[in-house]
PDB file of C-alpha atoms in Angstrom:
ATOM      1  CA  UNK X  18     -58.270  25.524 -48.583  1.00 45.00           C
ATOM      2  CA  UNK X  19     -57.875  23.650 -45.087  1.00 41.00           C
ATOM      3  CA  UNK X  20     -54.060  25.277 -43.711  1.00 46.00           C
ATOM      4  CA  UNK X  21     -54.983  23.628 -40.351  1.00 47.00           C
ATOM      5  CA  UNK X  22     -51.846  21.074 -40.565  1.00 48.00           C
ATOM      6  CA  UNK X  23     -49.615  23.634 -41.627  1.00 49.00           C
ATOM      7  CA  UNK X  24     -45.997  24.315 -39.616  1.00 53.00           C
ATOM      8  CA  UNK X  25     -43.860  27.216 -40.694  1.00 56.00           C
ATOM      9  CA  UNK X  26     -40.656  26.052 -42.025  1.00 55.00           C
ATOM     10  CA  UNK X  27     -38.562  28.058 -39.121  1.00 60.00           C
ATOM     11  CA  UNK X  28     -40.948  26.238 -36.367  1.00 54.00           C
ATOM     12  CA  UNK X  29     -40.275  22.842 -37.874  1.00 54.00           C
ATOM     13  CA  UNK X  30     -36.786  22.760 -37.943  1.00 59.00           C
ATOM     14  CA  UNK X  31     -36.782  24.511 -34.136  1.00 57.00           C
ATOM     15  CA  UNK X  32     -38.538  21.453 -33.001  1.00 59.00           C
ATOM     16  CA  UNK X  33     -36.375  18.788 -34.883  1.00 56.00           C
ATOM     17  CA  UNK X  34     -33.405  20.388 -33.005  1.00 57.00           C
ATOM     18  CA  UNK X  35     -34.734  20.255 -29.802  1.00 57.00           C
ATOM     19  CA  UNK X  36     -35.461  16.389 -30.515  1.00 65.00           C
ATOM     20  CA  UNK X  37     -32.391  16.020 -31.726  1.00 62.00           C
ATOM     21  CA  UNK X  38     -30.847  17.623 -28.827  1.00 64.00           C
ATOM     22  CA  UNK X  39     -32.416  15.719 -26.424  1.00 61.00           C
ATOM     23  CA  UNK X  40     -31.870  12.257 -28.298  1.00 60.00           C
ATOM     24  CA  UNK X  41     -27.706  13.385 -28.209  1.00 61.00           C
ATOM     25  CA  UNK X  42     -27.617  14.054 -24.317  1.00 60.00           C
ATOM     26  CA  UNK X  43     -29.756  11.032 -23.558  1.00 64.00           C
ATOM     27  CA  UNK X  44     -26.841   8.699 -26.110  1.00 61.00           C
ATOM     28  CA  UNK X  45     -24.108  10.616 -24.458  1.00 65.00           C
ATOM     29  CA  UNK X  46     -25.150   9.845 -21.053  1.00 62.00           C
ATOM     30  CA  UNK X  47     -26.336   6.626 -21.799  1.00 61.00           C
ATOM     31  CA  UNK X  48     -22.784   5.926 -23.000  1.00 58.00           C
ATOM     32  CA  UNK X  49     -20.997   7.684 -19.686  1.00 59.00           C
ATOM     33  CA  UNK X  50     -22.767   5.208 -17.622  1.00 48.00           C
ATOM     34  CA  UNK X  51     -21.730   2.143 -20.054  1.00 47.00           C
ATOM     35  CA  UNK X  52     -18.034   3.494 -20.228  1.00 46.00           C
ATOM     36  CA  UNK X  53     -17.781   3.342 -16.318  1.00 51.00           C
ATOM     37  CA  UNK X  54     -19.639   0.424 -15.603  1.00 49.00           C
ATOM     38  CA  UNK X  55     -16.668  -1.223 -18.204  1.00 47.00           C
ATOM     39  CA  UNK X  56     -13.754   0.771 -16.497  1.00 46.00           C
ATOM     40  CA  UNK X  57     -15.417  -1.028 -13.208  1.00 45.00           C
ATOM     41  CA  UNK X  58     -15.829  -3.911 -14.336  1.00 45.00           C
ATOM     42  CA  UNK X  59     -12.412  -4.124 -15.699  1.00 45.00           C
ATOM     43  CA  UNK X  60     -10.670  -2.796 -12.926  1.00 49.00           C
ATOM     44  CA  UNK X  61     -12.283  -5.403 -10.658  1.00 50.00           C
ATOM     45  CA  UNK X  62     -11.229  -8.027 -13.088  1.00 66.00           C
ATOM     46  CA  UNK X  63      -7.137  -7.092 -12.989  1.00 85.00           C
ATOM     47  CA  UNK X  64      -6.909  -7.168  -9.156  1.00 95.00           C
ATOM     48  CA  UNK X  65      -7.649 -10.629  -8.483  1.00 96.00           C
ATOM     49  CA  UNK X  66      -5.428 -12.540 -11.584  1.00 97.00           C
ATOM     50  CA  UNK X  67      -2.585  -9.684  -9.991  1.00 97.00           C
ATOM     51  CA  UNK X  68      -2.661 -11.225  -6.338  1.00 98.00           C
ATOM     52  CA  UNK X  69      -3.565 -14.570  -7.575  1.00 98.00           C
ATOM     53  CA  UNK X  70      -0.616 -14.780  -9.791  1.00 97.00           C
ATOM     54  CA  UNK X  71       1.879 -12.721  -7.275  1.00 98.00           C
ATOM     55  CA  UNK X  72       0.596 -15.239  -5.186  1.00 98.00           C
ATOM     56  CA  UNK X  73       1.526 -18.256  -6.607  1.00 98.00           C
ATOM     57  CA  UNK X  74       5.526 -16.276  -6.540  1.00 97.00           C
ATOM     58  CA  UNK X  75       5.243 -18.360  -3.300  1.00 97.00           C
ATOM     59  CA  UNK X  76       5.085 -22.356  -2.655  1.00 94.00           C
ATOM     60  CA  UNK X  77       2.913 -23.604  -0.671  1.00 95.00           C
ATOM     61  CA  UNK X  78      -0.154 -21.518  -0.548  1.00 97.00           C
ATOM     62  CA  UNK X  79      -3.536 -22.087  -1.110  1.00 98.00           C
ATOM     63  CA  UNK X  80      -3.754 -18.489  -3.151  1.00 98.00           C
ATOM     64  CA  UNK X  81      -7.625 -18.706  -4.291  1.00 98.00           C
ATOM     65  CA  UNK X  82      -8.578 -19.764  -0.449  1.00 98.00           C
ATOM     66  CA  UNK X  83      -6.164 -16.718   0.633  1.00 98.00           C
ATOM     67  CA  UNK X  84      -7.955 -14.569  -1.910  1.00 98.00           C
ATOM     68  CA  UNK X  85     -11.509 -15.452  -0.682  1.00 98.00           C
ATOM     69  CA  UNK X  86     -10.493 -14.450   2.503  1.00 98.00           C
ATOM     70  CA  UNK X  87      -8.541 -11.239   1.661  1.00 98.00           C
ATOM     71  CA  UNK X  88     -12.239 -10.414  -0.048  1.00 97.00           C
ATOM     72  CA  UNK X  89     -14.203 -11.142   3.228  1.00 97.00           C
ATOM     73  CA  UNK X  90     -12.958  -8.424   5.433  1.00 98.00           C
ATOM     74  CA  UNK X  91     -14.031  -5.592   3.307  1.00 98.00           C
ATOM     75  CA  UNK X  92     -16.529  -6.483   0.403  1.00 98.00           C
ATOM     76  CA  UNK X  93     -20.134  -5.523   0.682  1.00 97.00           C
ATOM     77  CA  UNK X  94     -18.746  -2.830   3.765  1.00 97.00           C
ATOM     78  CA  UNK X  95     -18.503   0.618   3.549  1.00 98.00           C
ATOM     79  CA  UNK X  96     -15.499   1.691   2.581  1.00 98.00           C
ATOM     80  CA  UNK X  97     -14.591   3.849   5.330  1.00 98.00           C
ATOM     81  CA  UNK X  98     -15.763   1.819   7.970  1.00 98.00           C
ATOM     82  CA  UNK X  99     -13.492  -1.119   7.591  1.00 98.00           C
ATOM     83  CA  UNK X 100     -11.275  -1.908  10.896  1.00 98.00           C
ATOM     84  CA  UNK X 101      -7.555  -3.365  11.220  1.00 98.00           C
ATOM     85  CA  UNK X 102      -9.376  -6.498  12.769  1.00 98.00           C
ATOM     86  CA  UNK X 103     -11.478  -6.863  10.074  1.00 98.00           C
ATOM     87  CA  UNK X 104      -7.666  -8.456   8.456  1.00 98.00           C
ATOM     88  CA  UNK X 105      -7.355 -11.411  11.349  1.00 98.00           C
ATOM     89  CA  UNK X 106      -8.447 -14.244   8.847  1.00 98.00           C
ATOM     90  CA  UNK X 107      -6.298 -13.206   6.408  1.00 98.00           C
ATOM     91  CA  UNK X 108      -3.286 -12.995   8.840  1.00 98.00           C
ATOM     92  CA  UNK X 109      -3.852 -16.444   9.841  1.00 98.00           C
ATOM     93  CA  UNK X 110      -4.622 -17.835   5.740  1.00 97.00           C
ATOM     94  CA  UNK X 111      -0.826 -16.514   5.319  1.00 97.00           C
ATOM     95  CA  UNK X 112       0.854 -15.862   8.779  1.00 97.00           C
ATOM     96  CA  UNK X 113       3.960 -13.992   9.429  1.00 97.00           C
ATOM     97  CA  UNK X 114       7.625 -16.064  10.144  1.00 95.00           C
ATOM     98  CA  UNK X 115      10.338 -15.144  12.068  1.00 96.00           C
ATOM     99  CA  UNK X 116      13.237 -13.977  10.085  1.00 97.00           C
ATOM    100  CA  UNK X 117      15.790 -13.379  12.615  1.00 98.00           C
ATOM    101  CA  UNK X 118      18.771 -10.821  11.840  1.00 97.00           C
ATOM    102  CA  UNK X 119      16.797 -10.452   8.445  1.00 96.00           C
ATOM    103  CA  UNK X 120      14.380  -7.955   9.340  1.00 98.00           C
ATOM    104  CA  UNK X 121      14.205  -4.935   7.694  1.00 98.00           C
ATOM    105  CA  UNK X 122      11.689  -1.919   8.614  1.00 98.00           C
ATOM    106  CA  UNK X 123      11.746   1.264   6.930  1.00 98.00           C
ATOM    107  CA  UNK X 124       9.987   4.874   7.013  1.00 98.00           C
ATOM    108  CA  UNK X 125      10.064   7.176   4.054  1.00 97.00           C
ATOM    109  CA  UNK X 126      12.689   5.609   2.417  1.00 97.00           C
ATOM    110  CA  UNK X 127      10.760   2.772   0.340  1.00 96.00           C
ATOM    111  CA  UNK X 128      12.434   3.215  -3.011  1.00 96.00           C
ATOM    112  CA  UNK X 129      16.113   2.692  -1.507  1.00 96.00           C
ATOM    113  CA  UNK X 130      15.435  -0.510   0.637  1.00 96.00           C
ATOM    114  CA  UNK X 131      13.402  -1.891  -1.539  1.00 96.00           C
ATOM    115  CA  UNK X 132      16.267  -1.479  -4.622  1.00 94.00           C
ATOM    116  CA  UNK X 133      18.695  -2.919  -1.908  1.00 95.00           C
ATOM    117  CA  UNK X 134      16.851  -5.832  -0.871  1.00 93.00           C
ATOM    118  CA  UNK X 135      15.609  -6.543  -4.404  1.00 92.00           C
ATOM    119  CA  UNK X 136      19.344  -6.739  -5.588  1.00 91.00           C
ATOM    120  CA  UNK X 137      20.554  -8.244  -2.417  1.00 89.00           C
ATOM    121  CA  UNK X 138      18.867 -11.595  -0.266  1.00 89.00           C
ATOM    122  CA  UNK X 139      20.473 -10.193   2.908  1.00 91.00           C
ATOM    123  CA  UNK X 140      17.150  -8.742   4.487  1.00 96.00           C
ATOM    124  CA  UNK X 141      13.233  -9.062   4.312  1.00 97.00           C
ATOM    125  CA  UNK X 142      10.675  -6.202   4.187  1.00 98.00           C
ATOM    126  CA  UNK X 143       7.099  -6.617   5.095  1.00 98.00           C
ATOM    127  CA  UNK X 144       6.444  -6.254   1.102  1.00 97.00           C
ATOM    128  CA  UNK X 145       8.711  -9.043   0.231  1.00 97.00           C
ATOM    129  CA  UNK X 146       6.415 -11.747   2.182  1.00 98.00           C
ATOM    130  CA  UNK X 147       3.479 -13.219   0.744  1.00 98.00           C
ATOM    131  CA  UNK X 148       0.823 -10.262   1.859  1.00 98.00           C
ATOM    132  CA  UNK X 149       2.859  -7.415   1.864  1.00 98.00           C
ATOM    133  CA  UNK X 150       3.971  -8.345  -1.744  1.00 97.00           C
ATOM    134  CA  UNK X 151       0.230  -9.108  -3.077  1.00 98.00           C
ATOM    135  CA  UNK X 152      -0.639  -6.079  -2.214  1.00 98.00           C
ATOM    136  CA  UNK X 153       1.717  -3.648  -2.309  1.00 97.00           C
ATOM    137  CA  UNK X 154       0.828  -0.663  -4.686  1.00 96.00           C
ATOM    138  CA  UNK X 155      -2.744  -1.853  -5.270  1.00 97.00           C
ATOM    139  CA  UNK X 156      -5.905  -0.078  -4.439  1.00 97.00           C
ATOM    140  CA  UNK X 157      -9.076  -1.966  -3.463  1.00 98.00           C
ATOM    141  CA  UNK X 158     -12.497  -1.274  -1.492  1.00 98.00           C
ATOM    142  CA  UNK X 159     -16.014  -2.610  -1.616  1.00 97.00           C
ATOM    143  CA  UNK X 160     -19.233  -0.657  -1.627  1.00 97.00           C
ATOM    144  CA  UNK X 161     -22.280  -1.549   0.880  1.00 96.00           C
ATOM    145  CA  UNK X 162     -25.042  -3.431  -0.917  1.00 94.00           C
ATOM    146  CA  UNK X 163     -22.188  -4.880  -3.700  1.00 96.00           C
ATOM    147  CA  UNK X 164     -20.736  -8.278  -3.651  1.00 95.00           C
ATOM    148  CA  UNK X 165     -17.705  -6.806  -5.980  1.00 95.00           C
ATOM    149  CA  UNK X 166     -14.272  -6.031  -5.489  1.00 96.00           C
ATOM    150  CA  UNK X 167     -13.660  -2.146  -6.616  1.00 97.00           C
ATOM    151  CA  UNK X 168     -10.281  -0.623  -7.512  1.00 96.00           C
ATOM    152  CA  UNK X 169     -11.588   2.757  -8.582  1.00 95.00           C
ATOM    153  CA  UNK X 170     -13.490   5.297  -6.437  1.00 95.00           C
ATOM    154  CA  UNK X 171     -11.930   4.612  -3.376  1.00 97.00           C
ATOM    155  CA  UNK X 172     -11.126   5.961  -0.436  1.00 97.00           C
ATOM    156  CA  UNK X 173      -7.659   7.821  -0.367  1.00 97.00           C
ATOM    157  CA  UNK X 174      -5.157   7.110   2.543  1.00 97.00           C
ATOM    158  CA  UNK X 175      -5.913  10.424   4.436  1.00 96.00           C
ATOM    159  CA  UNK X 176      -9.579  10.234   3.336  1.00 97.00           C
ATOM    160  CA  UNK X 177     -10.714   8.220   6.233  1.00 97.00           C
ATOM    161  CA  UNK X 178      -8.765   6.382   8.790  1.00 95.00           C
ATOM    162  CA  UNK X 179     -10.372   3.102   8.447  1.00 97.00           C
ATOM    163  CA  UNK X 180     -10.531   2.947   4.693  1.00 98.00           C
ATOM    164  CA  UNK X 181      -9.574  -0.914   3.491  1.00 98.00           C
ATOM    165  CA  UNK X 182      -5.715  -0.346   1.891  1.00 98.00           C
ATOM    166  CA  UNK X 183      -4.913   2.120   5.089  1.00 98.00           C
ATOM    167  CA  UNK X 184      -6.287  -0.998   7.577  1.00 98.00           C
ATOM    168  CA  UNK X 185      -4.669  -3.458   5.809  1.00 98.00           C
ATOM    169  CA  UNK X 186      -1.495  -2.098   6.086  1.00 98.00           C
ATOM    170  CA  UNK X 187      -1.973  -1.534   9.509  1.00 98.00           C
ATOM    171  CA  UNK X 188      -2.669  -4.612  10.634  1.00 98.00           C
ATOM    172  CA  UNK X 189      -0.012  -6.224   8.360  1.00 98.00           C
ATOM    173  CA  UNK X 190       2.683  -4.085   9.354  1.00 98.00           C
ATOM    174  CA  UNK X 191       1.593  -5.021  13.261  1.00 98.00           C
ATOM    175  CA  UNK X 192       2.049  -8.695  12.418  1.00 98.00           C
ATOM    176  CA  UNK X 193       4.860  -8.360  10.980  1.00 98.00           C
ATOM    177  CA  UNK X 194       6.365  -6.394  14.040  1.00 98.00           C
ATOM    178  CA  UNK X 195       5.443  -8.962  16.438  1.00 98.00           C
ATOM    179  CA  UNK X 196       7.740 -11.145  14.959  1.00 98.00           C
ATOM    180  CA  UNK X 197      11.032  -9.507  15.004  1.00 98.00           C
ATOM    181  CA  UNK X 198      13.756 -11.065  16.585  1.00 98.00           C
ATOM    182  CA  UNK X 199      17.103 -11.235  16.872  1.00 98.00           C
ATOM    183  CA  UNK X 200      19.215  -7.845  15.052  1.00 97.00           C
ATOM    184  CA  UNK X 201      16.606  -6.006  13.372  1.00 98.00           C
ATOM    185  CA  UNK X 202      17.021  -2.810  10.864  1.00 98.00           C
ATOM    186  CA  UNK X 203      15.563   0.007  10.068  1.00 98.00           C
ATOM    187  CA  UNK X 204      16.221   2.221   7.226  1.00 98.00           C
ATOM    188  CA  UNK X 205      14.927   5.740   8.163  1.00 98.00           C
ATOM    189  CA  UNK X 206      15.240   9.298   5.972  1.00 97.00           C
ATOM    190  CA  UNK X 207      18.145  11.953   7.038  1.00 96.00           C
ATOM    191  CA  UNK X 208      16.652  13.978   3.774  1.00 94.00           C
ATOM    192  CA  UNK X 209      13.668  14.910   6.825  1.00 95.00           C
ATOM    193  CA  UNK X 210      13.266  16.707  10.408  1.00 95.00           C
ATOM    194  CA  UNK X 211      11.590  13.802  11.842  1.00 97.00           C
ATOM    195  CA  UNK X 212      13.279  10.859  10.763  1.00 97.00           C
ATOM    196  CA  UNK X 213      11.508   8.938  13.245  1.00 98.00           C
ATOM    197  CA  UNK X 214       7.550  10.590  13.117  1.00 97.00           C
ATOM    198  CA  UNK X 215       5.110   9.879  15.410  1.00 97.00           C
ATOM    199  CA  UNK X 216       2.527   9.867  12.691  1.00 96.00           C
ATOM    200  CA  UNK X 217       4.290   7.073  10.549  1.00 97.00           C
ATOM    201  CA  UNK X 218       3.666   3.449  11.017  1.00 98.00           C
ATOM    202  CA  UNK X 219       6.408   2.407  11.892  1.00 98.00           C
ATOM    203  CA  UNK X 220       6.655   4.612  15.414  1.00 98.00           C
ATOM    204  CA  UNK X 221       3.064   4.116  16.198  1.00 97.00           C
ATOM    205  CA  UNK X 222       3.075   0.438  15.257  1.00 98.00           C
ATOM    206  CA  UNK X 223       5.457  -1.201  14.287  1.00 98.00           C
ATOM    207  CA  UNK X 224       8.388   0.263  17.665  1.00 98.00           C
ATOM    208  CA  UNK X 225       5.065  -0.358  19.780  1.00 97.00           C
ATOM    209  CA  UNK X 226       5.149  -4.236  18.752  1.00 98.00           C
ATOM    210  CA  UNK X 227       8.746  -5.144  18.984  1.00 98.00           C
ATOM    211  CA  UNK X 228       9.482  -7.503  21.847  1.00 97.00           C
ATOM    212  CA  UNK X 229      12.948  -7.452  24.192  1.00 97.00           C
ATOM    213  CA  UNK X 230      11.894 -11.223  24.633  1.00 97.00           C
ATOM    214  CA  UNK X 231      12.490 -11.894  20.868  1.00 97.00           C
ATOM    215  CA  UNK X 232      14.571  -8.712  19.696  1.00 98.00           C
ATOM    216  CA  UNK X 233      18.393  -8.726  20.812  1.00 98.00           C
ATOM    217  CA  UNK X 234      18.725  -4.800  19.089  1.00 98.00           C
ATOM    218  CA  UNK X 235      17.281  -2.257  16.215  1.00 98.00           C
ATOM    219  CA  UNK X 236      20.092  -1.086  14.154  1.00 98.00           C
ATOM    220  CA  UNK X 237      19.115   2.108  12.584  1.00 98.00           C
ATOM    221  CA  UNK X 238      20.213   3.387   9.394  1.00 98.00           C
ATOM    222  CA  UNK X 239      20.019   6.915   8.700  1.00 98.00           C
ATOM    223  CA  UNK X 240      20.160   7.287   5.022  1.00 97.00           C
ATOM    224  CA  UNK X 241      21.763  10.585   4.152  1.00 96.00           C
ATOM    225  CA  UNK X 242      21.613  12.750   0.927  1.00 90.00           C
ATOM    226  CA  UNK X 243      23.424  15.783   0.093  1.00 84.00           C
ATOM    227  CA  UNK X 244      19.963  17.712   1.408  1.00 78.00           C
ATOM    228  CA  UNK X 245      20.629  15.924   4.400  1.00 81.00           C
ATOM    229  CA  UNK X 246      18.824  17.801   7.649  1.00 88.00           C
ATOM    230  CA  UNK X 247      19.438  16.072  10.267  1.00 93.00           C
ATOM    231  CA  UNK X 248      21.798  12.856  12.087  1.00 96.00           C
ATOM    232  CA  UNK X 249      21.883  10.567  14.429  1.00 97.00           C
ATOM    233  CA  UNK X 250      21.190  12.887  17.155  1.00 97.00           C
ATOM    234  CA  UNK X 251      18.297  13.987  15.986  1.00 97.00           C
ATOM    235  CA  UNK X 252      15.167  14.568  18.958  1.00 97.00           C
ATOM    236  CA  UNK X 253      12.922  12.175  17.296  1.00 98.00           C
ATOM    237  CA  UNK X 254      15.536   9.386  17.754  1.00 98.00           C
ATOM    238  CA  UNK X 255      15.922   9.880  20.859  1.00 97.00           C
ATOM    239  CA  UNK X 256      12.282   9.629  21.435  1.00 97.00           C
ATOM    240  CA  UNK X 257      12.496   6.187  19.588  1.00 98.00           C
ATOM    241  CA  UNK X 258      15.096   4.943  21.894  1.00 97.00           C
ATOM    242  CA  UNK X 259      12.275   5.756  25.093  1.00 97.00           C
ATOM    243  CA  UNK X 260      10.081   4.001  22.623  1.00 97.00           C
ATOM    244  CA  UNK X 261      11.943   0.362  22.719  1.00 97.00           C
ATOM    245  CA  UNK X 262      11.378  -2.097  25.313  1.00 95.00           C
ATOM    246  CA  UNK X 263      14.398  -1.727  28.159  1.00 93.00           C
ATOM    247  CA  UNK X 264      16.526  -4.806  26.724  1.00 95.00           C
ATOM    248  CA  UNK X 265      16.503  -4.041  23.097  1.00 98.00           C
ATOM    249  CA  UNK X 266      19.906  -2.144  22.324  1.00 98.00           C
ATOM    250  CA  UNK X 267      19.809   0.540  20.073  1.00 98.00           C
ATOM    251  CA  UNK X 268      22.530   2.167  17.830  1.00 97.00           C
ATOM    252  CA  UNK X 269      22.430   4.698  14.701  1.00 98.00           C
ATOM    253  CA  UNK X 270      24.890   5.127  12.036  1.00 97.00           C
ATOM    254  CA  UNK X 271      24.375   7.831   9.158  1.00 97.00           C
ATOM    255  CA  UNK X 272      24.686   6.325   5.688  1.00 96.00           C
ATOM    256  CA  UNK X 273      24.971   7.738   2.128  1.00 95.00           C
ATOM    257  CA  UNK X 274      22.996   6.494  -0.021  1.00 95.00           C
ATOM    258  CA  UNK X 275      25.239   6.497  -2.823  1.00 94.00           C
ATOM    259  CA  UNK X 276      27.068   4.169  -0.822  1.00 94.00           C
ATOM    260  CA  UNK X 277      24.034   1.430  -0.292  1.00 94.00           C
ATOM    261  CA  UNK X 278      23.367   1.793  -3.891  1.00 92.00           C
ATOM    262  CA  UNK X 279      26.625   0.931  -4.402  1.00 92.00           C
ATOM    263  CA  UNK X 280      26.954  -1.886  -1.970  1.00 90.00           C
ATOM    264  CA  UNK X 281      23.762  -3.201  -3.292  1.00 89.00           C
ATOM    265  CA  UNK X 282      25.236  -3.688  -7.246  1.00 89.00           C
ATOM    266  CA  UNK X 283      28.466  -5.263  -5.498  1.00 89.00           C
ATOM    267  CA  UNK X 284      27.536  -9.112  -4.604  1.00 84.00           C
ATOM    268  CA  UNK X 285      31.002  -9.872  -3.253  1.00 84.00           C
ATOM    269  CA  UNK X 286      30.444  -7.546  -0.979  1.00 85.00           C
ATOM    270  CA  UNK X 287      29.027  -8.843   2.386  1.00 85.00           C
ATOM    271  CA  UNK X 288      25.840  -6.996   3.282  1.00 83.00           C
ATOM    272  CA  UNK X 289      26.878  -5.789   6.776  1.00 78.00           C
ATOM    273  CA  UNK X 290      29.117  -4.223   5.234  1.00 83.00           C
ATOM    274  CA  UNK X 291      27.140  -1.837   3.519  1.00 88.00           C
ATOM    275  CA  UNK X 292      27.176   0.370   6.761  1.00 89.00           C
TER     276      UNK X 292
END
């Protein structure tokens, strides 16, 4: 009798496994790479309808032309390599107004002026305009070699200093400076030992930009907690008063905020009033 074709039992079923093992990692990374080529594609896909349709919040605007060139300072580039300039079109597709004795700046204390300005029309942020409110809380980059729009993989803030959200916000937040005029305000954190931190944007931006030519004084508002550290007195505000263009008058007032959250669910109440 011929056994020449003849497999053990125990030698058969050892090879179907290792087929069958193979076979299962090649599926599972077969679907890995389909799973986040969808998550991708699908985070790609909500950015744009999200700024086109914040967009068109505000009259007047050409929002897909504004889009196109939003996309061309950082598509196809690597993501750490994109500049503040690289934002220049865009600044001029939706340029900055004047909003005189309306200005409101802030530094680590986001959540309270924007809950104050959202319940009250007495002052504008750089988020409530048309690119500062596109944008704000979005993540975006491109990659080199892609024509897409990415909103996954990219870049944190710290990661590298020219990454596209960190430039953007730069360059914003200097356009936005240059016009201030009139009585500006700036909400800044008591809750803090350096209210006013050289490493923020607003001291080594935004105080760089403003102009004695346009800006009559900064009014700053120290908002205060029961944690509260520090006051009006503090070093670093006195370094922001060196920091301001001789002409632009300067004063300080410590507020709770208990008291602008008040104020701000209190419409008969006049605004200025709120400190």
């Amino acid at each position: 009798m011929d056994h020449g074709g003849y497999r053990p039992p125990e030698k058969r079923r050892k090879r179907h496994c290792a087929i069958f093992s193979v076979v299962a990692v090649l599926l599972i990374i077969i679907i890995l790479v389909v799973v986040l080529a969808l998550t991708y594609r699908r985070n790609t896909d909500k950015l744009k309808p999200t700024f086109i349709a914040r967009c068109e919040e505000f009259k007047g605007y050409d929002c897909e032309k504004i889009w196109s060139t939003f996309e061309q300072a950082y598509v196809g580039q690597d993501p750490c390599n994109v500049s503040m300039g690289a934002y220049d079109p865009l600044i001029a597709a939706a340029p900055f107004r004047p909003a005189c004795n309306r200005m409101m700046f802030w530094s680590k204390t986001k959540e309270v002026v924007h809950d104050f300005t959202e319940k009250r029309d007495c002052f504008l942020t750089l988020e409530d305009t048309l690119l500062g409110s596109v944008l704000d809380g979005l993540t975006w980059c491109g990659k080199q070699g892609s024509s897409e729009t990415f909103t996954a993989g990219c870049p944190g803030w710290t990661d590298c200093s020219n990454n596209p959200v960190r430039s953007f916000w730069n360059r914003a937040s200097a356009a936005f400076a240059d016009v201030a005029c009139g009585d500006v305000t700036a909400m800044l954190n008591g809750s803090i030992t350096t209210p006013f931190s050289p490493t923020s944007i607003f001291a080594s931006i935004e105080v760089k930009r403003f102009n004695s030519t346009m800006m009559r004084s900064l009014n700053v508002v120290l908002v205060t907690q029961e944690s509260t550290v520090t006051n009006c007195t503090n070093a670093s505000l006195k370094d922001l008063q060196k920091e301001l263009d001789e002409g632009i008058k300067y004063n300080c007032k410590e507020v709770a905020e208990s008291q602008i959250q008040e104020c701000s669910s209190n419409p008969e109440k006049p605004c200025g009033a709120c400190w």
